[in-house]
Short mmCIF file of C-alpha atoms in Angstrom, two decimals:
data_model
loop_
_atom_site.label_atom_id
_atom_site.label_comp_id
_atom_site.label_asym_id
_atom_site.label_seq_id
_atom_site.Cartn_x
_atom_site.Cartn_y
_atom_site.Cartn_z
CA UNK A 286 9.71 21.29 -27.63
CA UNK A 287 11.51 21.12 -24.84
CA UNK A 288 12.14 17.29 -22.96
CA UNK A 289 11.05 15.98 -26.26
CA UNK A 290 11.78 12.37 -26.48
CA UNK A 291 13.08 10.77 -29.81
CA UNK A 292 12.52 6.97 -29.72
CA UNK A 293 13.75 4.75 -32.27
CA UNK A 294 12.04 1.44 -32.81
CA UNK A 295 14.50 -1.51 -34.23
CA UNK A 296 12.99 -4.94 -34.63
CA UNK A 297 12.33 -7.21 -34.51
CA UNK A 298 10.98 -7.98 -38.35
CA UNK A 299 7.79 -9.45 -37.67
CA UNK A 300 7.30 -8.53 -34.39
CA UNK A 301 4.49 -6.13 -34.58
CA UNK A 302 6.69 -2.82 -35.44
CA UNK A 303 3.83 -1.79 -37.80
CA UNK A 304 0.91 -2.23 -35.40
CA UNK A 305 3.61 -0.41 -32.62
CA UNK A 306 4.10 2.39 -35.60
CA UNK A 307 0.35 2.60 -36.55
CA UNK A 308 -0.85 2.78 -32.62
CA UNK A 309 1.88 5.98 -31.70
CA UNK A 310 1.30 7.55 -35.28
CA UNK A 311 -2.25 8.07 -33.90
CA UNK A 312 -1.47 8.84 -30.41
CA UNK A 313 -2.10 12.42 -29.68
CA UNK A 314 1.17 13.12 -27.54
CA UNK A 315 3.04 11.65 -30.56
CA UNK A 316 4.38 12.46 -33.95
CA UNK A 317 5.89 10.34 -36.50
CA UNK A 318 6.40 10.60 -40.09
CA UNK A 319 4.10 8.96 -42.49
CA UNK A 320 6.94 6.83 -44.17
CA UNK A 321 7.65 4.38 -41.99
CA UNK A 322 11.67 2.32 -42.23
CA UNK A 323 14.13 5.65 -42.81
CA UNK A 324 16.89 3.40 -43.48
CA UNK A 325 18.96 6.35 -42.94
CA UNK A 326 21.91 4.50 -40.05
CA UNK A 327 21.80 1.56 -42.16
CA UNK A 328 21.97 3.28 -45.00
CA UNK A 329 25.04 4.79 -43.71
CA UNK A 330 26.32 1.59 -41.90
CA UNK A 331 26.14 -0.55 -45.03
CA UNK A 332 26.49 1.45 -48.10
CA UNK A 333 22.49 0.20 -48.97
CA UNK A 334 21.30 3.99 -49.39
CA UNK A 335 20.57 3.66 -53.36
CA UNK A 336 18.54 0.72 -52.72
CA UNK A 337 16.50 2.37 -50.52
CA UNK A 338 16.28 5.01 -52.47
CA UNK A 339 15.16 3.42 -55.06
CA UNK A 340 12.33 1.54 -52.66
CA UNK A 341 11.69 5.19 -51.73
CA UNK A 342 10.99 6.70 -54.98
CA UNK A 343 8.84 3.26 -56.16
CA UNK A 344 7.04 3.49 -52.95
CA UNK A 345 6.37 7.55 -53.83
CA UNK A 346 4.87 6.95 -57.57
CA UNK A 347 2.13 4.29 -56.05
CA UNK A 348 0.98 7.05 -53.50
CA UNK A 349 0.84 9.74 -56.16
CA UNK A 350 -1.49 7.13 -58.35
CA UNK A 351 -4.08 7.49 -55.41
CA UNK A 352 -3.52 10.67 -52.74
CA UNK A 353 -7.43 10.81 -52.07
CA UNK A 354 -6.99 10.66 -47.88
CA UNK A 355 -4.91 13.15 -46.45
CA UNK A 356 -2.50 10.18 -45.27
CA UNK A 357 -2.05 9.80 -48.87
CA UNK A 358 -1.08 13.38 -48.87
CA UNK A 359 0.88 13.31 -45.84
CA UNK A 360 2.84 10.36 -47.50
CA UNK A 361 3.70 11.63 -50.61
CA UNK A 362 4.52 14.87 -49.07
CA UNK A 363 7.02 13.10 -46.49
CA UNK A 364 8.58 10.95 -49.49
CA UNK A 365 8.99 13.99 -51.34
CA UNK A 366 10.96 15.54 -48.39
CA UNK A 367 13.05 12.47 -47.34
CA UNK A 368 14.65 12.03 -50.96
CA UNK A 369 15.39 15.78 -51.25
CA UNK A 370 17.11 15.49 -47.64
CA UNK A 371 18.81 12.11 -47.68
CA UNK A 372 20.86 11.77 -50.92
CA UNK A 373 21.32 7.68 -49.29
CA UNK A 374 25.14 8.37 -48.63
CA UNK A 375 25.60 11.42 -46.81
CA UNK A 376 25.65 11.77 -43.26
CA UNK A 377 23.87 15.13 -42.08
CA UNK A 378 22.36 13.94 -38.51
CA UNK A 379 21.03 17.81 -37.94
CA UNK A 380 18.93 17.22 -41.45
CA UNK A 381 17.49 13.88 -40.70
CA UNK A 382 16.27 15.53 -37.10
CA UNK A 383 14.53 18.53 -38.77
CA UNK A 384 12.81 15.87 -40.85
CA UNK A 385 11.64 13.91 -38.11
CA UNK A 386 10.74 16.65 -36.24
CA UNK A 387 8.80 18.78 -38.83
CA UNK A 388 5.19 18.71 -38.07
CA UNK A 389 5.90 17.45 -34.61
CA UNK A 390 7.20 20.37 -32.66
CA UNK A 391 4.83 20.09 -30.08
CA UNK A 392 4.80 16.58 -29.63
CA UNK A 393 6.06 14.88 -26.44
CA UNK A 394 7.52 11.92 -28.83
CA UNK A 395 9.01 11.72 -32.21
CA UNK A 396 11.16 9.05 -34.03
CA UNK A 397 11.81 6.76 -36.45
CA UNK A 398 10.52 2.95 -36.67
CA UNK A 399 13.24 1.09 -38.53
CA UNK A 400 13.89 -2.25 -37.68
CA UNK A 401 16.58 -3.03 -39.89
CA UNK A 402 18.59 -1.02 -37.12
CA UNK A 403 18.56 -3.93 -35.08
CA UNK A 404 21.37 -4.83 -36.90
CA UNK A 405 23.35 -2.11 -36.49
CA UNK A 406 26.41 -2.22 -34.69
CA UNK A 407 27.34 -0.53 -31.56
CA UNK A 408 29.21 2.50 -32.90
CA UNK A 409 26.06 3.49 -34.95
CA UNK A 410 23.97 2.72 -31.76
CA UNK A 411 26.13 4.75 -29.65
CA UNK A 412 25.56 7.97 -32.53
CA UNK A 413 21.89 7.46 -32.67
CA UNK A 414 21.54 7.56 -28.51
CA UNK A 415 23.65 10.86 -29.02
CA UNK A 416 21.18 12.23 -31.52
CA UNK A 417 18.91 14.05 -28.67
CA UNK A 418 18.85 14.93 -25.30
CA UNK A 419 16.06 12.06 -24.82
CA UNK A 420 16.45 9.13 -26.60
CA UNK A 421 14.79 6.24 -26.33
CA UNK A 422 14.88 2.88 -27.76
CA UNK A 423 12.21 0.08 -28.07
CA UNK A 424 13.38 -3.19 -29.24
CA UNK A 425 10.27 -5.97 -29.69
CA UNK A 426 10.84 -9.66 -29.43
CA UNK A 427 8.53 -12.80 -30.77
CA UNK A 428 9.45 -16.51 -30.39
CA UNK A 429 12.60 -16.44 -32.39
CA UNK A 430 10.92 -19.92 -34.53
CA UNK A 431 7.74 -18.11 -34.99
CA UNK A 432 9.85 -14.77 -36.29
CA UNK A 433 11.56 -16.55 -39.07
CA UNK A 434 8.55 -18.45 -39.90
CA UNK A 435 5.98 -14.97 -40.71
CA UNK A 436 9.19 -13.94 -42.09
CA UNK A 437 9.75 -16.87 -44.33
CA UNK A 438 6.00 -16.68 -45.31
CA UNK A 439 5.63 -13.20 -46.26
CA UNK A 440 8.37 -13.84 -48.50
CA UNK A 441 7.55 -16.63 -50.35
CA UNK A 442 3.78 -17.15 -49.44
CA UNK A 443 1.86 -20.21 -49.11
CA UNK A 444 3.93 -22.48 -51.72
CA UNK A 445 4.73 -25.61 -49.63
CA UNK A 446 7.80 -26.63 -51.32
CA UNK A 447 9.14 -22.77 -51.34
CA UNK A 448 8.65 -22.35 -47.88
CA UNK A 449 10.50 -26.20 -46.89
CA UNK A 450 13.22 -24.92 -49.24
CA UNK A 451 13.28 -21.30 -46.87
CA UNK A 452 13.59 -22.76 -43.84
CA UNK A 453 16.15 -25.41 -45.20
CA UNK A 454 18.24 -21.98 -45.96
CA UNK A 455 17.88 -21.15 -42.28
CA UNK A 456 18.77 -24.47 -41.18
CA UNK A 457 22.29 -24.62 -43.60
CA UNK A 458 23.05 -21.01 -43.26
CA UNK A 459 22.17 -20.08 -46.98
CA UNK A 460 19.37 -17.24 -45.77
CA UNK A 461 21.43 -15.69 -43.24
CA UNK A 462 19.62 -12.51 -43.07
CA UNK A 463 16.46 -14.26 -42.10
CA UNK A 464 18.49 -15.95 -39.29
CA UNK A 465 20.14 -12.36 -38.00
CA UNK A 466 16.64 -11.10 -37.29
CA UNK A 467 16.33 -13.60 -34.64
CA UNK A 468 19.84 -12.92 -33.21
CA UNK A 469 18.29 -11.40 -30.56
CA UNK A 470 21.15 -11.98 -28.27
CA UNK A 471 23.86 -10.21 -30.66
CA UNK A 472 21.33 -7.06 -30.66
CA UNK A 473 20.63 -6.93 -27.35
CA UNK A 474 24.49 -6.81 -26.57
CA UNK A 475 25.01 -4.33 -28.70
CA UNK A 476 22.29 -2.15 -27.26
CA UNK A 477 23.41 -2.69 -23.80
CA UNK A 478 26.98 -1.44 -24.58
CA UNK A 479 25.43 0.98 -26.29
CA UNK A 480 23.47 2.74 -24.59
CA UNK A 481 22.14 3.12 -20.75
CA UNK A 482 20.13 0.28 -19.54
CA UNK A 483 17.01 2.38 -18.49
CA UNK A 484 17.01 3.73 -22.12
CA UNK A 485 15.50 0.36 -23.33
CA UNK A 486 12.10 -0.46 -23.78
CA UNK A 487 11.85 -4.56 -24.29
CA UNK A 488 8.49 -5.86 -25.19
CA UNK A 489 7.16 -9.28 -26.34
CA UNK A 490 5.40 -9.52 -29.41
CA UNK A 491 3.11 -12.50 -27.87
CA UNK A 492 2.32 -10.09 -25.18
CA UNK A 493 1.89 -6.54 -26.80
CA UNK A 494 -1.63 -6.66 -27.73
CA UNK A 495 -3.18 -6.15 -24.11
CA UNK A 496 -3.37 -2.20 -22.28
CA UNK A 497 -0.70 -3.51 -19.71
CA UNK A 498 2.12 -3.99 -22.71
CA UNK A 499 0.29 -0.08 -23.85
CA UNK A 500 0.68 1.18 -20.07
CA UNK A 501 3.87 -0.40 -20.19
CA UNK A 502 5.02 1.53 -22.78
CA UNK A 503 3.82 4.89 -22.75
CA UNK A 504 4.84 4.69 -19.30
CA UNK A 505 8.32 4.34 -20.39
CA UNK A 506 8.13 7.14 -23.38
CA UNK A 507 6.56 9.67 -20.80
CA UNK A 508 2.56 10.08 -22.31
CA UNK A 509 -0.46 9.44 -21.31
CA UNK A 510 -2.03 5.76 -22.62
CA UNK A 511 -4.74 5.98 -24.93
CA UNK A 512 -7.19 3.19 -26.46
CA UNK A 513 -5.60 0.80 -28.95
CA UNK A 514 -6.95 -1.39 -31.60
CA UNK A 515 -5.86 -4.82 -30.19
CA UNK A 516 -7.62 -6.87 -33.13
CA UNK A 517 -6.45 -4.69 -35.64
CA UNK A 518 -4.25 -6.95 -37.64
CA UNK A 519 -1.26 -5.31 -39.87
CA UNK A 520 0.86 -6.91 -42.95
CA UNK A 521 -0.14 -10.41 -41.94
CA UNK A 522 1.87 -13.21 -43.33
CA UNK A 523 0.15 -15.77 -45.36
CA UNK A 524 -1.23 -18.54 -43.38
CA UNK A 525 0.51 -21.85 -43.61
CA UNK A 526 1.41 -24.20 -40.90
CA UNK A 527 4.95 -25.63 -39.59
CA UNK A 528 5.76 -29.27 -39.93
CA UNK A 529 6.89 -30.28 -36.46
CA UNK A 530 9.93 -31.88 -37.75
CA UNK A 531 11.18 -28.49 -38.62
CA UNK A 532 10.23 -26.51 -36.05
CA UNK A 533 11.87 -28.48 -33.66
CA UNK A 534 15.07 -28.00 -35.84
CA UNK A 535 14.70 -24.74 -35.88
CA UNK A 536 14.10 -24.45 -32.13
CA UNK A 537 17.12 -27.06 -31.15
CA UNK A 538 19.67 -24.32 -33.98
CA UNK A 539 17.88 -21.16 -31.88
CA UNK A 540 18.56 -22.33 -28.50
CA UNK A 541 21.41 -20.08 -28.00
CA UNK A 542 18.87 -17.38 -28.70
CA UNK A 543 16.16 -18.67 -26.25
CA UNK A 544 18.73 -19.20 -23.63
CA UNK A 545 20.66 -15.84 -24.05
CA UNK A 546 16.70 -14.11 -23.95
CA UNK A 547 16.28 -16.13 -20.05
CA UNK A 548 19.80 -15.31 -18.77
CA UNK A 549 18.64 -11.73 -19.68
CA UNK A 550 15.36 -11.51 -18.68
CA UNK A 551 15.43 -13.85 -15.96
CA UNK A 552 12.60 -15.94 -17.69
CA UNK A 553 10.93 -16.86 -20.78
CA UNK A 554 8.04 -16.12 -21.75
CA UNK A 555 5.31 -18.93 -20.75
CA UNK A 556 4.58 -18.26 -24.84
CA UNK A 557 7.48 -19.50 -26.08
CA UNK A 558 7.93 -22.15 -23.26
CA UNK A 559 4.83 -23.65 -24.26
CA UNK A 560 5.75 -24.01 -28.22
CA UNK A 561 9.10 -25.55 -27.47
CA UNK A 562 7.44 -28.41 -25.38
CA UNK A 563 4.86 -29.00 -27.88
CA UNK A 564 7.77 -29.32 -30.69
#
């Protein structure tokens, strides 16, 4: 339709992406495809395509054990379609489109919810702005210590010594691509050169469950804000708490982070303000 908008959604892992997907998948002025994470740019970018093929196809046989919702339909059908468009290595922008946009011709927004385009660099940013006439970008931010810390525990769970050994990896550089998630600053430089200020929707994850972060953004994609299920919780991490001893040396190797985030913003979130005192 015409003056659609595509938006593309890149991150933060852990930052509520899913409950962000989940809330414009229902919206009425809205249509996105069942399989959430293309990987299609960073497929391209980084020569991962086969992998996430492979997560594809994996992901494809579970829904066909069980298509008894038409979600379930809707997903194997999209699967289906992605890994006869998107061979994992070869660049057809004008196919990846049609995909995203089949089904959702009439819909004010359409996109893709990827975050592991976050760390893309700019000359893939600067093709994916050029995609559409509209394109949008959201990019949502948590406390950069409480990021790698869901992150750590979805990985690894609620084993005490795996998750000391984890963020030990953060803290000598061995799990670098937990750390990148939270390089915040590095994405949001990229964007900037990237792409026009005003196309970027920032949002913190501390503060996105509330109808002014909703008004917030579906004032910035153009449609009309519609209920949301604040206490509805998606892929929650196990629980386990965070010895002060190493949250504190995770917040004294993220400062760079916090402090780019204020120089950007202006301020910091009371949220994270609050956590780092308490440290």
């Amino acid at each position: 339709m015409s003056g659609q908008t595509f938006i593309f959604c890149l991150g933060a892992t852990k930052a509520g992406t899913s409950w962000l997907f989940d809330y414009l998948s229902g919206h009425r002025e809205c249509h996105l495809p069942a399989m959430k994470e293309l990987h299609y740019f960073d497929a391209l970018e980084h020569g991962t395509g086969d992998y996430y093929r492979t997560q594809a196809q994996s992901r494809l046989e579970a829904a066909r054990k069980d298509p008894s919702t038409a979600w379930q339909k809707r997903l194997v059908a999209d699967l289906e379609r992605w890994l006869s468009v998107f061979d994992g290595k070869t660049r057809d922008d004008a196919a990846y489109l049609r995909y995203v946009q089949k089904g959702g011709e009439q819909a004010r927004v359409i996109g893709d919810f990827t975050p592991a385009y976050g760390l893309l660099k700019e000359k893939s940013l600067k093709t994916m702005a050029a995609l559409t006439d509209k394109v949008r970008f959201v990019y949502l931010m948590r406390d950069p210590v409480d990021r790698i810390w869901s992150n750590i525990r979805m990985m690894v769970g609620n084993d005490g010594s795996a998750l000391a050994a984890k963020v030990d990896g953060v803290l000598n550089g061995t799990a670098d691509n937990i750390l990148d998630r939270s390089n915040y600053r590095r994405t949001l430089n990229r964007l900037t050169r990237a792409i026009p200020r005003e196309a970027l929707h920032i949002e913190f994850y501390e503060r996105l469950f509330t109808p002014a972060a909703i008004e917030r953004l579906c004032a910035f994609l153009g449609i009309t804000p519609q209920p949301a299920s604040f206490d509805r919780v998606v892929h929650q991490s196990t629980k386990a708490d965070l010895p002060m001893g190493q949250r504190a040396q995770l917040q004294a190797a993220l400062k760079p982070q916090y402090n780019f985030v204020e120089s950007f913003l202006g301020e910091l979130p009371a949220e994270w303000t609050q956590k780092m005192v308490s440290a």
